[in-house]
mmCIF file of C-alpha atoms in Angstrom:
data_model
loop_
_atom_site.group_PDB
_atom_site.id
_atom_site.type_symbol
_atom_site.label_atom_id
_atom_site.label_comp_id
_atom_site.label_asym_id
_atom_site.label_seq_id
_atom_site.Cartn_x
_atom_site.Cartn_y
_atom_site.Cartn_z
ATOM 1 C CA MET A 1 0.000 0.000 0.000
ATOM 2 C CA SER A 2 1.305 3.428 -0.950
ATOM 3 C CA LYS A 3 2.198 5.867 1.794
ATOM 4 C CA GLN A 4 2.173 8.823 -0.582
ATOM 5 C CA ILE A 5 -0.035 11.872 -0.094
ATOM 6 C CA LEU A 6 -0.612 14.611 -2.639
ATOM 7 C CA MET A 7 -0.739 18.280 -1.615
ATOM 8 C CA LEU A 8 -2.110 20.816 -4.121
ATOM 9 C CA VAL A 9 -0.647 24.276 -3.519
ATOM 10 C CA GLY A 10 -0.171 27.552 -5.343
ATOM 11 C CA ASP A 11 1.178 31.023 -4.777
ATOM 12 C CA TYR A 12 -0.314 32.640 -1.701
ATOM 13 C CA ALA A 13 -1.526 29.422 -0.195
ATOM 14 C CA GLU A 14 -1.838 30.019 3.542
ATOM 15 C CA ASP A 15 1.545 29.543 5.204
ATOM 16 C CA TYR A 16 0.503 27.470 8.248
ATOM 17 C CA GLU A 17 -1.994 25.465 6.203
ATOM 18 C CA THR A 18 0.821 24.483 3.848
ATOM 19 C CA MET A 19 3.870 24.128 6.091
ATOM 20 C CA VAL A 20 2.285 22.411 9.103
ATOM 21 C CA PRO A 21 0.479 19.541 7.304
ATOM 22 C CA PHE A 22 3.490 18.990 5.029
ATOM 23 C CA GLN A 23 5.886 18.692 7.982
ATOM 24 C CA PHE A 24 3.452 16.783 10.209
ATOM 25 C CA LEU A 25 2.620 14.130 7.610
ATOM 26 C CA ASN A 26 6.267 13.715 6.601
ATOM 27 C CA GLY A 27 7.104 13.360 10.295
ATOM 28 C CA LEU A 28 4.637 10.479 10.556
ATOM 29 C CA GLY A 29 6.435 8.681 7.736
ATOM 30 C CA TYR A 30 4.235 9.614 4.775
ATOM 31 C CA THR A 31 5.791 10.879 1.556
ATOM 32 C CA VAL A 32 4.033 14.144 0.719
ATOM 33 C CA HIS A 33 4.311 15.395 -2.840
ATOM 34 C CA ALA A 34 3.683 19.151 -2.846
ATOM 35 C CA VAL A 35 2.810 20.272 -6.367
ATOM 36 C CA CYS A 36 1.631 23.355 -8.224
ATOM 37 C CA PRO A 37 0.465 23.723 -11.835
ATOM 38 C CA ASP A 38 3.127 25.119 -14.164
ATOM 39 C CA LYS A 39 5.866 24.473 -11.586
ATOM 40 C CA GLN A 40 8.358 21.678 -11.001
ATOM 41 C CA ALA A 41 10.260 20.159 -8.102
ATOM 42 C CA GLY A 42 12.714 22.748 -6.799
ATOM 43 C CA ASP A 43 10.500 25.705 -7.738
ATOM 44 C CA TYR A 44 8.770 27.500 -4.907
ATOM 45 C CA ILE A 45 5.483 29.143 -4.119
ATOM 46 C CA ALA A 46 5.097 32.280 -2.052
ATOM 47 C CA THR A 47 2.849 31.746 0.954
ATOM 48 C CA ALA A 48 0.627 34.206 2.803
ATOM 49 C CA ILE A 49 0.143 34.446 6.556
ATOM 50 C CA HIS A 50 -3.485 34.950 7.488
ATOM 51 C CA ASP A 51 -4.243 36.031 11.016
ATOM 52 C CA PHE A 52 -7.270 36.966 13.066
ATOM 53 C CA GLU A 53 -6.488 40.334 14.631
ATOM 54 C CA GLY A 54 -9.912 41.769 15.420
ATOM 55 C CA GLU A 55 -10.985 43.137 12.057
ATOM 56 C CA GLN A 56 -14.025 41.910 10.145
ATOM 57 C CA THR A 57 -11.882 39.455 8.183
ATOM 58 C CA TYR A 58 -8.398 38.003 8.407
ATOM 59 C CA SER A 59 -5.301 40.069 7.752
ATOM 60 C CA GLU A 60 -2.750 38.953 5.169
ATOM 61 C CA LYS A 61 1.021 39.258 5.170
ATOM 62 C CA ARG A 62 3.697 37.745 2.926
ATOM 63 C CA GLY A 63 4.830 34.408 4.287
ATOM 64 C CA HIS A 64 7.710 32.082 3.503
ATOM 65 C CA ASN A 65 8.876 30.563 0.265
ATOM 66 C CA PHE A 66 7.751 26.942 0.186
ATOM 67 C CA THR A 67 9.784 24.646 -2.064
ATOM 68 C CA LEU A 68 7.865 22.150 -4.177
ATOM 69 C CA ASN A 69 9.218 18.612 -4.147
ATOM 70 C CA TYR A 70 7.444 17.023 -7.114
ATOM 71 C CA ASP A 71 6.437 17.950 -10.663
ATOM 72 C CA PHE A 72 2.738 18.674 -11.192
ATOM 73 C CA ASP A 73 2.870 17.103 -14.660
ATOM 74 C CA LYS A 74 3.974 13.750 -13.183
ATOM 75 C CA VAL A 75 1.013 13.424 -10.799
ATOM 76 C CA ASN A 76 -1.016 10.238 -11.153
ATOM 77 C CA PRO A 77 -3.840 10.160 -8.554
ATOM 78 C CA ASP A 78 -3.623 6.349 -8.451
ATOM 79 C CA ASP A 79 -0.213 6.685 -6.738
ATOM 80 C CA TYR A 80 -1.652 8.401 -3.645
ATOM 81 C CA ILE A 81 -3.743 7.411 -0.651
ATOM 82 C CA GLY A 82 -4.879 10.910 0.274
ATOM 83 C CA LEU A 83 -5.121 14.536 -0.824
ATOM 84 C CA VAL A 84 -4.431 17.736 1.137
ATOM 85 C CA ILE A 85 -5.776 21.102 -0.020
ATOM 86 C CA PRO A 86 -4.502 24.094 1.986
ATOM 87 C CA GLY A 87 -6.441 27.342 2.014
ATOM 88 C CA GLY A 88 -5.320 30.877 1.402
ATOM 89 C CA ARG A 89 -5.742 32.624 -1.923
ATOM 90 C CA ALA A 90 -4.380 29.794 -4.083
ATOM 91 C CA PRO A 91 -7.635 27.775 -4.312
ATOM 92 C CA GLU A 92 -9.470 30.684 -5.965
ATOM 93 C CA TYR A 93 -7.263 30.413 -9.060
ATOM 94 C CA LEU A 94 -6.254 26.733 -8.833
ATOM 95 C CA ARG A 95 -9.926 25.903 -9.370
ATOM 96 C CA LEU A 96 -9.595 27.380 -12.871
ATOM 97 C CA ASN A 97 -7.127 24.632 -13.850
ATOM 98 C CA GLU A 98 -8.926 21.688 -15.476
ATOM 99 C CA ARG A 99 -6.233 19.195 -14.435
ATOM 100 C CA VAL A 100 -6.515 20.284 -10.780
ATOM 101 C CA ILE A 101 -10.277 19.769 -10.929
ATOM 102 C CA ALA A 102 -9.790 16.346 -12.538
ATOM 103 C CA ILE A 103 -7.360 15.341 -9.765
ATOM 104 C CA VAL A 104 -9.823 16.335 -7.031
ATOM 105 C CA ARG A 105 -12.585 14.407 -8.806
ATOM 106 C CA ASP A 106 -10.360 11.323 -9.095
ATOM 107 C CA PHE A 107 -9.715 11.294 -5.342
ATOM 108 C CA ASP A 108 -13.407 11.796 -4.653
ATOM 109 C CA SER A 109 -14.625 9.093 -7.043
ATOM 110 C CA ASP A 110 -12.163 6.626 -5.486
ATOM 111 C CA GLU A 111 -13.306 7.768 -2.001
ATOM 112 C CA LYS A 112 -9.750 8.461 -0.898
ATOM 113 C CA PRO A 113 -9.409 10.804 2.099
ATOM 114 C CA ILE A 114 -9.453 14.469 1.091
ATOM 115 C CA ALA A 115 -8.426 17.040 3.703
ATOM 116 C CA ALA A 116 -9.323 20.632 2.829
ATOM 117 C CA VAL A 117 -8.982 23.618 5.125
ATOM 118 C CA CYS A 118 -10.186 27.220 4.948
ATOM 119 C CA HIS A 119 -10.540 28.356 1.310
ATOM 120 C CA GLY A 120 -9.684 24.835 0.123
ATOM 121 C CA ALA A 121 -13.459 24.343 -0.042
ATOM 122 C CA GLN A 122 -13.424 26.531 -3.160
ATOM 123 C CA LEU A 123 -11.616 23.721 -4.993
ATOM 124 C CA LEU A 124 -14.069 21.128 -3.671
ATOM 125 C CA ALA A 125 -17.015 23.249 -4.783
ATOM 126 C CA ALA A 126 -15.560 23.843 -8.254
ATOM 127 C CA ALA A 127 -14.881 20.112 -8.636
ATOM 128 C CA GLY A 128 -18.509 19.345 -7.831
ATOM 129 C CA VAL A 129 -17.744 16.952 -4.979
ATOM 130 C CA LEU A 130 -19.761 18.640 -2.207
ATOM 131 C CA ARG A 131 -23.329 17.695 -3.176
ATOM 132 C CA GLY A 132 -24.946 16.105 -0.121
ATOM 133 C CA LYS A 133 -21.763 16.476 1.960
ATOM 134 C CA THR A 134 -21.147 18.400 5.166
ATOM 135 C CA CYS A 135 -18.172 20.719 4.724
ATOM 136 C CA SER A 136 -16.521 23.316 6.922
ATOM 137 C CA ALA A 137 -14.487 26.181 5.521
ATOM 138 C CA TYR A 138 -13.613 29.774 6.257
ATOM 139 C CA PRO A 139 -17.031 31.439 6.782
ATOM 140 C CA ALA A 140 -16.647 33.574 3.633
ATOM 141 C CA CYS A 141 -16.680 30.287 1.653
ATOM 142 C CA ALA A 142 -20.049 29.179 3.080
ATOM 143 C CA PRO A 143 -21.887 30.454 -0.034
ATOM 144 C CA ASP A 144 -19.546 28.373 -2.248
ATOM 145 C CA VAL A 145 -20.262 25.238 -0.200
ATOM 146 C CA ARG A 146 -24.039 25.810 -0.324
ATOM 147 C CA ALA A 147 -24.062 26.703 -4.042
ATOM 148 C CA ALA A 148 -22.267 23.406 -4.728
ATOM 149 C CA GLY A 149 -25.021 21.461 -2.926
ATOM 150 C CA GLY A 150 -23.129 20.951 0.319
ATOM 151 C CA GLU A 151 -24.183 21.646 3.877
ATOM 152 C CA TYR A 152 -21.920 24.269 5.441
ATOM 153 C CA ALA A 153 -20.718 23.235 8.914
ATOM 154 C CA ASP A 154 -20.531 26.381 11.025
ATOM 155 C CA ILE A 155 -18.155 25.054 13.671
ATOM 156 C CA ASP A 156 -15.612 26.611 16.002
ATOM 157 C CA VAL A 157 -12.333 27.671 14.378
ATOM 158 C CA THR A 158 -10.531 24.947 16.368
ATOM 159 C CA GLU A 159 -12.829 22.127 15.193
ATOM 160 C CA ALA A 160 -12.975 19.916 12.105
ATOM 161 C CA VAL A 161 -15.672 17.762 10.536
ATOM 162 C CA THR A 162 -15.477 14.415 8.746
ATOM 163 C CA ASP A 163 -18.159 13.336 6.287
ATOM 164 C CA GLY A 164 -17.168 10.034 4.731
ATOM 165 C CA HIS A 165 -13.789 10.552 3.063
ATOM 166 C CA LEU A 166 -13.996 14.370 3.282
ATOM 167 C CA ILE A 167 -12.222 16.069 6.220
ATOM 168 C CA THR A 168 -12.631 19.838 6.452
ATOM 169 C CA ALA A 169 -11.922 22.680 8.858
ATOM 170 C CA PRO A 170 -12.434 26.461 8.971
ATOM 171 C CA ALA A 171 -8.794 27.572 9.336
ATOM 172 C CA TRP A 172 -5.337 26.727 10.692
ATOM 173 C CA PRO A 173 -6.326 26.902 14.398
ATOM 174 C CA ALA A 174 -8.109 23.586 13.708
ATOM 175 C CA HIS A 175 -4.900 21.749 12.756
ATOM 176 C CA PRO A 176 -4.927 19.377 15.773
ATOM 177 C CA ALA A 177 -8.498 18.216 15.083
ATOM 178 C CA TRP A 178 -8.244 18.358 11.274
ATOM 179 C CA LEU A 179 -4.981 16.441 10.986
ATOM 180 C CA ALA A 180 -6.049 13.876 13.602
ATOM 181 C CA GLN A 181 -9.239 13.179 11.638
ATOM 182 C CA PHE A 182 -7.302 13.006 8.353
ATOM 183 C CA ILE A 183 -4.772 10.448 9.588
ATOM 184 C CA ALA A 184 -7.611 8.417 11.106
ATOM 185 C CA ALA A 185 -9.280 8.404 7.660
ATOM 186 C CA LEU A 186 -5.965 7.212 6.215
ATOM 187 C CA GLY A 187 -6.046 4.326 8.675
ATOM 188 C CA ALA A 188 -3.080 5.483 10.746
ATOM 189 C CA LYS A 189 -2.894 4.881 14.466
ATOM 190 C CA VAL A 190 -0.638 6.928 16.696
ATOM 191 C CA HIS A 191 0.424 5.294 19.968
ATOM 192 C CA ILE A 192 1.917 7.294 22.788
#
């Protein structure tokens, strides 16, 4: 059984929602292939740091450079056991890429675990995989979830929700719950 996970990222993906799952899953022994359309292994994406500082929406600052470790053009969904979709601004334009949409649909049709956080729901909505599903996301994405036929889960920012093979959360403060639910969906057991 493969221990490879695919992560779809793009410029201005949220920093924590990219870096933390990538490092966490690698630390558990998974091989995570971080890819971006039109980029290859060794290229990087610019990330954005989104924070909650008291205004009506999150603030955004330039984050780190995140180095990709696999070529997008080499991706074969059959080689992976799960998919991670970070939030940030990247999903709003990644959803315009037909190959990205096809990849998301492949994971969904095979019922492989898909973990999406924050604005990652925009990719799920564009791929048409939310009909009849409960999905959390950043609250500004609630209309996208509902328009795609999903039920928006209005949960605390530290919570996550699993509906079948779909694991979603509103933002990076939910990492402990979101990642725990994702690895459980992958069949992993952590013993302390």
